[in-house]
Tab-separated table of C-alpha atoms and ligand atoms in Angstrom:
chain	number	residue	atom	x	y	z
A	1	UNK	CA	-111.032	53.659	136.846
A	2	UNK	CA	-114.643	53.787	135.805
A	3	UNK	CA	-117.071	51.170	134.609
A	4	UNK	CA	-118.569	53.648	132.106
A	5	UNK	CA	-117.526	53.507	128.457
A	6	UNK	CA	-113.918	54.678	128.112
A	7	UNK	CA	-113.879	57.354	125.414
A	8	UNK	CA	-110.084	57.365	125.014
A	9	UNK	CA	-109.971	54.515	122.494
A	10	UNK	CA	-112.954	55.653	120.444
A	11	UNK	CA	-113.003	57.279	117.021
A	12	UNK	CA	-113.948	60.965	116.850
A	13	UNK	CA	-117.501	60.128	115.675
A	14	UNK	CA	-117.949	57.555	118.431
A	15	UNK	CA	-116.680	59.950	121.081
A	16	UNK	CA	-119.064	62.678	119.903
A	17	UNK	CA	-122.054	60.310	119.886
A	18	UNK	CA	-121.212	58.915	123.327
A	19	UNK	CA	-120.794	62.387	124.797
A	20	UNK	CA	-124.037	63.606	123.222
A	21	UNK	CA	-125.993	60.584	124.460
A	22	UNK	CA	-124.379	60.702	127.910
A	23	UNK	CA	-125.106	64.397	128.351
A	24	UNK	CA	-128.683	63.957	127.128
A	25	UNK	CA	-129.190	61.043	129.532
A	26	UNK	CA	-127.681	63.029	132.421
A	27	UNK	CA	-129.722	66.181	131.893
A	28	UNK	CA	-132.937	65.213	130.069
A	29	UNK	CA	-133.579	61.615	131.112
A	30	UNK	CA	-132.168	60.498	134.444
A	31	UNK	CA	-133.504	63.378	136.577
A	32	UNK	CA	-137.065	62.437	135.512
A	33	UNK	CA	-136.819	58.666	135.262
A	34	UNK	CA	-138.115	57.884	138.766
A	35	UNK	CA	-141.148	60.130	138.265
A	36	UNK	CA	-141.935	58.624	134.849
A	37	UNK	CA	-141.625	55.186	136.437
A	38	UNK	CA	-144.029	56.087	139.247
A	39	UNK	CA	-146.622	57.665	136.957
A	40	UNK	CA	-146.211	55.316	133.957
A	41	UNK	CA	-145.526	58.418	131.866
A	42	UNK	CA	-144.149	57.903	128.360
A	43	UNK	CA	-142.238	61.127	127.570
A	44	UNK	CA	-143.045	61.488	123.874
A	45	UNK	CA	-141.472	64.971	123.914
A	46	UNK	CA	-138.121	63.517	125.022
A	47	UNK	CA	-138.291	60.911	122.251
A	48	UNK	CA	-139.053	63.747	119.811
A	49	UNK	CA	-135.967	65.626	121.050
A	50	UNK	CA	-133.874	62.496	120.547
A	51	UNK	CA	-135.373	62.294	117.060
A	52	UNK	CA	-134.309	65.851	116.282
A	53	UNK	CA	-130.773	64.976	117.416
A	54	UNK	CA	-130.704	62.045	114.982
A	55	UNK	CA	-131.100	59.161	117.461
A	56	UNK	CA	-134.121	57.738	115.593
A	57	UNK	CA	-132.002	57.391	112.461
A	58	UNK	CA	-128.869	55.912	113.978
A	59	UNK	CA	-129.122	52.670	112.009
A	60	UNK	CA	-130.501	54.197	108.804
A	61	UNK	CA	-128.110	54.808	105.895
A	62	UNK	CA	-127.191	58.430	105.193
A	63	UNK	CA	-128.833	58.304	101.747
A	64	UNK	CA	-132.108	57.600	103.571
A	65	UNK	CA	-131.608	60.607	105.858
A	66	UNK	CA	-130.115	58.604	108.742
A	67	UNK	CA	-126.811	58.842	110.605
A	68	UNK	CA	-125.568	55.624	108.992
A	69	UNK	CA	-123.750	54.550	112.137
A	70	UNK	CA	-121.976	51.227	112.323
A	71	UNK	CA	-123.397	48.738	114.814
A	72	UNK	CA	-120.648	49.263	117.407
A	73	UNK	CA	-121.294	53.013	117.538
A	74	UNK	CA	-125.036	52.364	117.702
A	75	UNK	CA	-124.464	50.213	120.801
A	76	UNK	CA	-122.261	52.863	122.415
A	77	UNK	CA	-125.071	55.421	122.112
A	78	UNK	CA	-127.759	53.028	123.245
A	79	UNK	CA	-125.858	52.030	126.389
A	80	UNK	CA	-125.699	55.669	127.464
A	81	UNK	CA	-129.448	56.114	126.956
A	82	UNK	CA	-130.150	52.854	128.816
A	83	UNK	CA	-127.979	53.938	131.729
A	84	UNK	CA	-130.232	57.020	131.928
A	85	UNK	CA	-133.514	55.115	131.650
A	86	UNK	CA	-134.077	51.750	130.009
A	87	UNK	CA	-137.641	52.755	129.083
A	88	UNK	CA	-136.314	55.455	126.778
A	89	UNK	CA	-133.635	53.155	125.420
A	90	UNK	CA	-136.111	50.443	124.458
A	91	UNK	CA	-138.361	52.846	122.625
A	92	UNK	CA	-135.401	54.139	120.609
A	93	UNK	CA	-133.942	50.640	120.154
A	94	UNK	CA	-137.130	49.071	118.804
A	95	UNK	CA	-137.557	51.906	116.305
A	96	UNK	CA	-133.937	51.660	115.095
A	97	UNK	CA	-133.621	47.898	115.149
A	98	UNK	CA	-136.774	46.319	113.854
A	99	UNK	CA	-138.966	48.620	111.699
A	100	UNK	CA	-135.862	50.379	110.384
A	101	UNK	CA	-134.063	47.133	109.509
A	102	UNK	CA	-137.211	45.824	107.821
A	103	UNK	CA	-137.604	48.934	105.672
A	104	UNK	CA	-133.897	49.292	104.862
A	105	UNK	CA	-133.711	45.686	103.677
A	106	UNK	CA	-137.123	45.128	102.136
A	107	UNK	CA	-138.832	48.476	101.605
A	108	UNK	CA	-139.577	49.611	98.044
A	109	UNK	CA	-138.241	53.042	97.009
A	110	UNK	CA	-141.681	54.662	97.576
A	111	UNK	CA	-141.977	52.938	101.001
A	112	UNK	CA	-138.552	54.252	101.968
A	113	UNK	CA	-139.552	57.738	100.857
A	114	UNK	CA	-142.891	57.627	102.688
A	115	UNK	CA	-141.828	55.865	105.919
A	116	UNK	CA	-138.112	55.234	106.366
A	117	UNK	CA	-136.851	58.754	105.677
A	118	UNK	CA	-139.267	60.559	108.036
A	119	UNK	CA	-138.544	57.852	110.662
A	120	UNK	CA	-134.815	58.551	110.322
A	121	UNK	CA	-135.393	62.312	110.571
A	122	UNK	CA	-137.300	61.721	113.804
A	123	UNK	CA	-140.612	62.906	112.354
A	124	UNK	CA	-142.267	59.502	112.769
A	125	UNK	CA	-141.925	57.018	115.630
A	126	UNK	CA	-142.211	53.345	114.708
A	127	UNK	CA	-142.833	50.051	116.487
A	128	UNK	CA	-143.588	46.470	115.600
A	129	UNK	CA	-146.124	43.865	116.611
A	130	UNK	CA	-145.454	40.147	116.401
A	131	UNK	CA	-146.732	38.610	119.665
A	132	UNK	CA	-150.379	37.840	120.358
A	133	UNK	CA	-152.244	36.781	123.500
A	134	UNK	CA	-151.893	33.131	122.408
A	135	UNK	CA	-148.555	33.380	120.592
A	136	UNK	CA	-145.386	34.483	122.390
A	137	UNK	CA	-142.358	32.197	122.147
A	138	UNK	CA	-144.067	30.218	119.379
A	139	UNK	CA	-144.208	33.289	117.196
A	140	UNK	CA	-145.111	31.432	113.983
A	141	UNK	CA	-148.426	30.315	115.506
A	142	UNK	CA	-149.867	33.834	115.327
A	143	UNK	CA	-153.487	34.178	114.191
A	144	UNK	CA	-154.135	37.799	113.144
A	145	UNK	CA	-155.195	37.735	109.534
A	146	UNK	CA	-155.035	39.871	106.407
A	147	UNK	CA	-157.566	39.131	103.691
A	148	UNK	CA	-157.524	40.550	100.186
A	149	UNK	CA	-160.499	42.684	99.174
A	150	UNK	CA	-160.065	43.971	95.633
A	151	UNK	CA	-156.811	45.934	95.574
A	152	UNK	CA	-156.812	46.316	99.362
A	153	UNK	CA	-155.877	44.160	102.332
A	154	UNK	CA	-158.115	44.057	105.406
A	155	UNK	CA	-156.393	43.229	108.714
A	156	UNK	CA	-158.107	41.796	111.780
A	157	UNK	CA	-156.989	40.172	115.026
A	158	UNK	CA	-155.285	40.927	118.324
A	159	UNK	CA	-151.668	41.796	119.088
A	160	UNK	CA	-150.024	41.860	122.519
A	161	UNK	CA	-147.166	43.655	124.342
A	162	UNK	CA	-146.305	45.959	121.468
A	163	UNK	CA	-143.627	48.492	122.468
A	164	UNK	CA	-144.525	52.005	121.188
A	165	UNK	CA	-147.891	50.590	120.016
A	166	UNK	CA	-149.949	53.364	121.611
A	167	UNK	CA	-147.650	56.253	120.697
A	168	UNK	CA	-146.001	55.304	117.414
A	169	UNK	CA	-147.017	56.837	114.095
A	170	UNK	CA	-146.416	53.633	112.193
A	171	UNK	CA	-146.244	49.950	113.156
A	172	UNK	CA	-144.843	46.939	111.327
A	173	UNK	CA	-147.430	44.249	111.950
A	174	UNK	CA	-147.107	40.534	111.279
A	175	UNK	CA	-150.319	38.783	110.188
A	176	UNK	CA	-151.291	35.627	108.346
A	177	UNK	CA	-151.923	35.905	104.631
A	178	UNK	CA	-152.498	32.165	104.111
A	179	UNK	CA	-156.003	30.768	104.056
A	180	UNK	CA	-157.785	28.815	106.805
A	181	UNK	CA	-157.594	25.183	105.706
A	182	UNK	CA	-154.344	25.862	103.795
A	183	UNK	CA	-152.092	27.082	106.578
A	184	UNK	CA	-148.399	27.398	105.710
A	185	UNK	CA	-146.888	27.902	109.169
A	186	UNK	CA	-144.112	30.489	109.223
A	187	UNK	CA	-144.433	30.836	105.434
A	188	UNK	CA	-148.026	32.047	105.751
A	189	UNK	CA	-147.023	35.264	107.551
A	190	UNK	CA	-146.588	38.695	105.951
A	191	UNK	CA	-145.570	42.120	107.238
A	192	UNK	CA	-147.714	45.209	106.790
A	193	UNK	CA	-146.787	48.848	107.298
A	194	UNK	CA	-149.705	50.120	109.366
A	195	UNK	CA	-150.171	53.836	110.055
A	196	UNK	CA	-151.605	54.112	113.544
A	197	UNK	CA	-154.220	56.620	112.417
A	198	UNK	CA	-155.746	53.994	110.116
A	199	UNK	CA	-159.419	53.349	110.897
A	200	UNK	CA	-159.734	50.192	113.022
A	201	UNK	CA	-156.243	50.364	114.584
A	202	UNK	CA	-157.096	50.333	118.295
A	203	UNK	CA	-154.323	50.358	120.899
A	204	UNK	CA	-155.302	49.402	124.447
A	205	UNK	CA	-154.344	51.401	127.504
A	206	UNK	CA	-150.681	51.214	128.546
A	207	UNK	CA	-149.951	47.968	130.410
A	208	UNK	CA	-149.226	48.221	134.142
A	209	UNK	CA	-145.785	46.592	134.288
A	210	UNK	CA	-143.250	45.536	136.920
A	211	UNK	CA	-140.477	47.528	135.239
A	212	UNK	CA	-139.855	49.686	132.195
A	213	UNK	CA	-142.978	51.440	133.327
A	214	UNK	CA	-142.353	54.543	131.230
A	215	UNK	CA	-142.133	52.622	127.965
A	216	UNK	CA	-145.385	52.327	126.077
A	217	UNK	CA	-146.528	48.701	125.930
A	218	UNK	CA	-150.021	47.960	124.662
A	219	UNK	CA	-152.323	45.339	123.255
A	220	UNK	CA	-153.643	46.235	119.814
A	221	UNK	CA	-157.004	45.328	118.334
A	222	UNK	CA	-157.053	45.288	114.538
A	223	UNK	CA	-160.679	45.841	113.596
A	224	UNK	CA	-160.897	45.535	109.825
A	225	UNK	CA	-157.973	47.835	109.126
A	226	UNK	CA	-158.154	48.474	105.377
A	227	UNK	CA	-154.817	49.118	103.667
A	228	UNK	CA	-153.907	49.615	99.997
A	229	UNK	CA	-151.555	47.000	98.511
A	230	UNK	CA	-148.512	49.271	98.849
A	231	UNK	CA	-148.613	48.703	102.620
A	232	UNK	CA	-147.417	45.110	102.193
A	233	UNK	CA	-143.684	45.045	102.977
A	234	UNK	CA	-141.490	43.032	100.632
A	235	UNK	CA	-142.909	39.689	99.571
A	236	UNK	CA	-146.091	38.032	100.739
A	237	UNK	CA	-145.221	35.036	102.980
A	238	UNK	CA	-141.809	36.331	104.082
A	239	UNK	CA	-143.017	38.357	107.076
A	240	UNK	CA	-141.753	35.816	109.614
A	241	UNK	CA	-138.268	35.869	108.123
A	242	UNK	CA	-138.301	39.682	108.194
A	243	UNK	CA	-139.355	39.572	111.858
A	244	UNK	CA	-136.530	37.155	112.716
A	245	UNK	CA	-133.969	39.275	110.839
A	246	UNK	CA	-135.202	42.333	112.722
A	247	UNK	CA	-135.010	40.459	116.005
A	248	UNK	CA	-131.365	39.549	115.345
A	249	UNK	CA	-130.570	43.270	115.430
A	250	UNK	CA	-133.169	43.910	118.140
A	251	UNK	CA	-131.629	41.337	120.480
A	252	UNK	CA	-128.285	43.061	120.222
A	253	UNK	CA	-129.996	46.279	121.287
A	254	UNK	CA	-131.610	44.540	124.256
A	255	UNK	CA	-128.197	43.147	125.201
A	256	UNK	CA	-126.719	46.630	125.431
A	257	UNK	CA	-129.820	47.920	127.185
A	258	UNK	CA	-129.169	45.256	129.839
A	259	UNK	CA	-125.525	46.371	130.017
A	260	UNK	CA	-126.669	49.960	130.593
A	261	UNK	CA	-128.980	48.883	133.424
A	262	UNK	CA	-126.294	46.712	135.045
A	263	UNK	CA	-123.620	49.373	134.715
A	264	UNK	CA	-125.826	51.998	136.357
A	265	UNK	CA	-126.624	49.632	139.242
A	266	UNK	CA	-122.911	48.995	139.707
A	267	UNK	CA	-122.141	52.728	139.635
A	268	UNK	CA	-124.739	53.314	142.347
A	269	UNK	CA	-123.373	50.389	144.377
A	270	UNK	CA	-119.781	51.655	144.135
A	271	UNK	CA	-120.799	55.113	145.378
A	272	UNK	CA	-122.948	53.697	148.170
A	273	UNK	CA	-120.305	51.253	149.390
A	274	UNK	CA	-117.736	54.065	149.559
A	275	UNK	CA	-120.067	56.193	151.672
A	276	UNK	CA	-122.088	53.802	153.826
A	277	UNK	CA	-120.355	52.859	157.088
A	278	UNK	CA	-121.139	49.858	159.266
A	279	UNK	CA	-119.082	48.383	162.106
A	280	UNK	CA	-116.891	51.502	162.025
A	281	UNK	CA	-115.771	51.447	158.395
A	282	UNK	CA	-117.087	51.974	154.880
A	283	UNK	CA	-118.685	48.919	153.263
A	284	UNK	CA	-116.034	48.970	150.513
A	285	UNK	CA	-113.413	47.936	153.062
A	286	UNK	CA	-115.107	44.584	153.721
A	287	UNK	CA	-113.656	41.875	151.535
A	288	UNK	CA	-117.065	40.235	151.030
A	289	UNK	CA	-118.274	43.525	149.547
A	290	UNK	CA	-115.132	43.934	147.419
A	291	UNK	CA	-115.613	40.440	145.989
A	292	UNK	CA	-119.220	41.214	145.117
A	293	UNK	CA	-118.269	44.503	143.410
A	294	UNK	CA	-115.451	42.775	141.531
A	295	UNK	CA	-117.811	40.090	140.235
A	296	UNK	CA	-120.382	42.700	139.216
A	297	UNK	CA	-117.788	44.740	137.306
A	298	UNK	CA	-116.372	41.661	135.591
A	299	UNK	CA	-119.778	40.589	134.357
A	300	UNK	CA	-120.657	44.081	133.102
A	301	UNK	CA	-117.377	44.293	131.169
A	302	UNK	CA	-117.911	40.782	129.820
A	303	UNK	CA	-121.469	41.476	128.683
A	304	UNK	CA	-120.418	44.713	126.976
A	305	UNK	CA	-117.444	43.067	125.285
A	306	UNK	CA	-119.613	40.245	123.932
A	307	UNK	CA	-122.258	42.661	122.609
A	308	UNK	CA	-119.550	44.768	120.933
A	309	UNK	CA	-117.924	41.685	119.398
A	310	UNK	CA	-121.284	40.712	117.869
A	311	UNK	CA	-121.802	44.268	116.606
A	312	UNK	CA	-118.348	44.181	114.997
A	313	UNK	CA	-119.335	40.897	113.363
A	314	UNK	CA	-122.474	42.551	111.994
A	315	UNK	CA	-120.357	45.435	110.681
A	316	UNK	CA	-118.208	42.886	108.800
A	317	UNK	CA	-121.395	41.623	107.131
A	318	UNK	CA	-121.352	38.244	108.891
A	319	UNK	CA	-124.386	36.366	110.242
A	320	UNK	CA	-125.257	37.197	113.829
A	321	UNK	CA	-128.323	35.110	114.666
A	322	UNK	CA	-126.630	32.823	117.197
A	323	UNK	CA	-124.219	35.477	118.463
A	324	UNK	CA	-126.975	38.059	119.043
A	325	UNK	CA	-128.845	35.463	121.092
A	326	UNK	CA	-125.669	34.787	123.094
A	327	UNK	CA	-125.154	38.501	123.715
A	328	UNK	CA	-128.754	39.001	124.834
A	329	UNK	CA	-128.764	35.890	126.999
A	330	UNK	CA	-125.515	36.771	128.744
A	331	UNK	CA	-126.274	40.470	129.170
A	332	UNK	CA	-129.831	40.026	130.434
A	333	UNK	CA	-128.792	37.410	132.997
A	334	UNK	CA	-125.915	39.724	133.944
A	335	UNK	CA	-128.337	42.627	134.428
A	336	UNK	CA	-130.626	40.543	136.632
A	337	UNK	CA	-127.704	39.246	138.703
A	338	UNK	CA	-125.924	42.599	139.031
A	339	UNK	CA	-129.082	44.494	140.009
A	340	UNK	CA	-129.914	41.789	142.564
A	341	UNK	CA	-126.451	42.233	144.105
A	342	UNK	CA	-126.893	46.021	144.071
A	343	UNK	CA	-130.179	45.769	145.984
A	344	UNK	CA	-128.452	43.443	148.456
A	345	UNK	CA	-125.553	45.846	148.985
A	346	UNK	CA	-127.958	48.709	149.645
A	347	UNK	CA	-129.711	46.482	152.229
A	348	UNK	CA	-132.959	47.970	153.562
A	349	UNK	CA	-132.439	51.099	151.476
A	350	UNK	CA	-132.150	48.953	148.366
A	351	UNK	CA	-135.719	47.785	148.889
A	352	UNK	CA	-137.071	51.337	149.050
A	353	UNK	CA	-138.436	53.323	146.144
A	354	UNK	CA	-136.484	56.385	147.352
A	355	UNK	CA	-133.221	54.752	146.242
A	356	UNK	CA	-132.428	54.056	142.588
A	357	UNK	CA	-131.463	50.390	142.573
A	358	UNK	CA	-134.911	48.826	143.062
A	359	UNK	CA	-136.058	50.429	139.767
A	360	UNK	CA	-132.994	49.057	137.976
A	361	UNK	CA	-133.759	45.622	139.450
A	362	UNK	CA	-137.338	45.815	138.139
A	363	UNK	CA	-136.208	47.162	134.749
A	364	UNK	CA	-133.672	44.353	134.349
A	365	UNK	CA	-136.238	41.548	134.534
A	366	UNK	CA	-137.899	42.096	131.182
A	367	UNK	CA	-134.596	41.816	129.336
A	368	UNK	CA	-134.793	38.094	130.153
A	369	UNK	CA	-138.281	37.975	128.631
A	370	UNK	CA	-138.907	40.243	125.664
A	371	UNK	CA	-137.484	39.919	122.168
A	372	UNK	CA	-137.302	36.223	123.011
A	373	UNK	CA	-137.025	34.730	126.491
A	374	UNK	CA	-133.701	33.385	127.758
A	375	UNK	CA	-135.053	29.907	126.987
A	376	UNK	CA	-135.693	30.907	123.344
A	377	UNK	CA	-132.163	32.364	123.110
A	378	UNK	CA	-130.791	29.013	124.309
A	379	UNK	CA	-132.866	27.232	121.662
A	380	UNK	CA	-131.541	29.526	118.927
A	381	UNK	CA	-127.951	29.016	120.132
A	382	UNK	CA	-128.251	25.242	120.470
A	383	UNK	CA	-129.853	24.906	117.023
A	384	UNK	CA	-127.036	26.890	115.433
A	385	UNK	CA	-124.386	24.825	117.191
A	386	UNK	CA	-125.737	21.751	115.422
A	387	UNK	CA	-126.358	23.438	112.057
A	388	UNK	CA	-124.411	21.643	109.392
A	389	UNK	CA	-123.343	18.918	111.827
B	401	CAA	N1	-133.050	35.237	110.136
B	401	CAA	C1	-133.613	34.905	108.942
B	401	CAA	N2	-134.487	33.880	108.808
B	401	CAA	C2	-134.794	33.173	109.914
B	401	CAA	C3	-134.248	33.454	111.176
B	401	CAA	C4	-133.325	34.532	111.270
B	401	CAA	N3	-132.768	34.875	112.429
B	401	CAA	N4	-134.747	32.600	112.087
B	401	CAA	C5	-135.588	31.789	111.417
B	401	CAA	N5	-135.622	32.137	110.103
B	401	CAA	C6	-136.374	31.496	109.033
B	401	CAA	C7	-135.983	30.021	108.922
B	401	CAA	O1	-134.861	29.837	108.083
B	401	CAA	C8	-137.238	29.404	108.359
B	401	CAA	O2	-137.307	29.547	106.965
B	401	CAA	P1	-137.070	28.251	106.003
B	401	CAA	O3	-138.110	27.262	106.413
B	401	CAA	O4	-137.226	28.806	104.638
B	401	CAA	O5	-135.684	27.768	106.300
B	401	CAA	C9	-138.363	30.252	108.957
B	401	CAA	O6	-137.766	31.490	109.350
B	401	CAA	C10	-138.998	29.588	110.157
B	401	CAA	O7	-137.988	29.407	111.134
B	401	CAA	P2	-138.030	28.242	112.226
B	401	CAA	O8	-138.383	26.943	111.571
B	401	CAA	O9	-136.763	28.311	112.979
B	401	CAA	O10	-139.277	28.733	113.108
B	401	CAA	P3	-139.826	28.210	114.501
B	401	CAA	O11	-141.296	28.248	114.443
B	401	CAA	O12	-139.157	26.918	114.852
B	401	CAA	O13	-139.406	29.396	115.509
B	401	CAA	C11	-138.050	30.605	117.067
B	401	CAA	C12	-138.140	29.784	115.777
B	401	CAA	C13	-136.575	30.961	117.141
B	401	CAA	C14	-138.452	29.826	118.295
B	401	CAA	C15	-138.903	31.873	116.903
B	401	CAA	O14	-140.280	31.573	116.933
B	401	CAA	C16	-138.618	32.909	117.972
B	401	CAA	O15	-137.631	33.648	117.876
B	401	CAA	N6	-139.495	33.001	118.999
B	401	CAA	C17	-139.434	34.098	119.963
B	401	CAA	C18	-140.240	35.249	119.454
B	401	CAA	C19	-139.781	36.553	119.985
B	401	CAA	O16	-138.596	36.829	120.141
B	401	CAA	N7	-140.731	37.421	120.222
B	401	CAA	C20	-140.445	38.739	120.680
B	401	CAA	C21	-141.523	39.637	120.212
B	401	CAA	S1	-141.111	41.318	120.217
B	401	CAA	C22	-141.243	41.847	121.785
B	401	CAA	O17	-140.652	41.304	122.627
B	401	CAA	C23	-142.080	43.035	122.077
B	401	CAA	C24	-141.413	44.286	121.876
B	401	CAA	O18	-141.945	45.193	121.250
B	401	CAA	C25	-140.068	44.499	122.513
């Protein structure tokens, strides 16, 4: 019995995708993950390889040059990448979940031709920027501004913690398009498609993070970035809604990323407890250890099952806002708990960089923070519970 994804019950497409992702993670990602973590190295070449294999177009319809995978299959692939290295998984997940969803739903035919199709073919890497130094959980309070100048828009302001922001080719950026003195809250926000080679787009140096150190996270200064009108996505004033729709899908991706981290920590713990002997017997023979491993496995299975149930709901065309928050909340707290137990089981070795579980423990933490903190997920869930009451 394994805690990895069982391929027996999968469709032929799902089995092929899982095996491709698993093999890629085993050979091209995991052997290098500790080094990338140590050196804060973002392996753009590995992302490009994943792009050539189709992983940057997983969620894009086939008519837009993507794989057109259903959400369940998308999660299966993402879990395998996350089990290899969560830094790689988040880069792929952001690209597939947020900019892709935004363009699929709201892009004009020329925007799809120019941006979505090359993104799906893996020729362009995308990211998105919502947060700002003064606006995190309260996302609608953002201040970056776009002002009309003739037929153009001119963007200025500061963005924070943007995944892929220093390496992407294109970023979806949320800015205000309402006027000072006539602020419209969430309805004053619009989304722009910003090529990162635009004059005035200035990414900062990669942030020095606790975990996910190989993913590219930067602050961005927008210094009078001039864009023609066709870079406005969808309708002016609906950018916040587009961001929230993208985050619904994004949060599901973070849930499965957390499952991948937790599963890998459990796999390491199972192997270690079978091998490590104390008091004359392997750790796995102590009932206290067995109970811990049993609880870890139960939570990993539970978190995966919940994420898959939400993905199936998405595939049926149902709303997933509350359920995606539940999946992310449960999976990220599972990842933090499971990796903490794994470090504990490894004892002194668990605290050392030479062993794999301390990295998984550090990587797990951000899943409780980004794409909405656990507190924000609880707010979203509680609000939905009362909707219509
Ligand atoms: N789908 C569609 N529309 C939605 C929506 C959703 N999931 N959620 C909200 N909306 C709409 C609302 O219906 C509302 O429109 P109407 O007034 O027309 O009804 C509008 O958006 C405003 O919504 P709220 O009134 O609910 O807005 P709020 O200011 O109260 O904020 C919030 C709600 C849930 C707290 C939101 O601010 C939030 O999710 N905050 C967390 C932000 C976040 O997750 N940031 C992560 C950034 S990305 C990142 O982590 C970096 C990275 O690259 C990984």
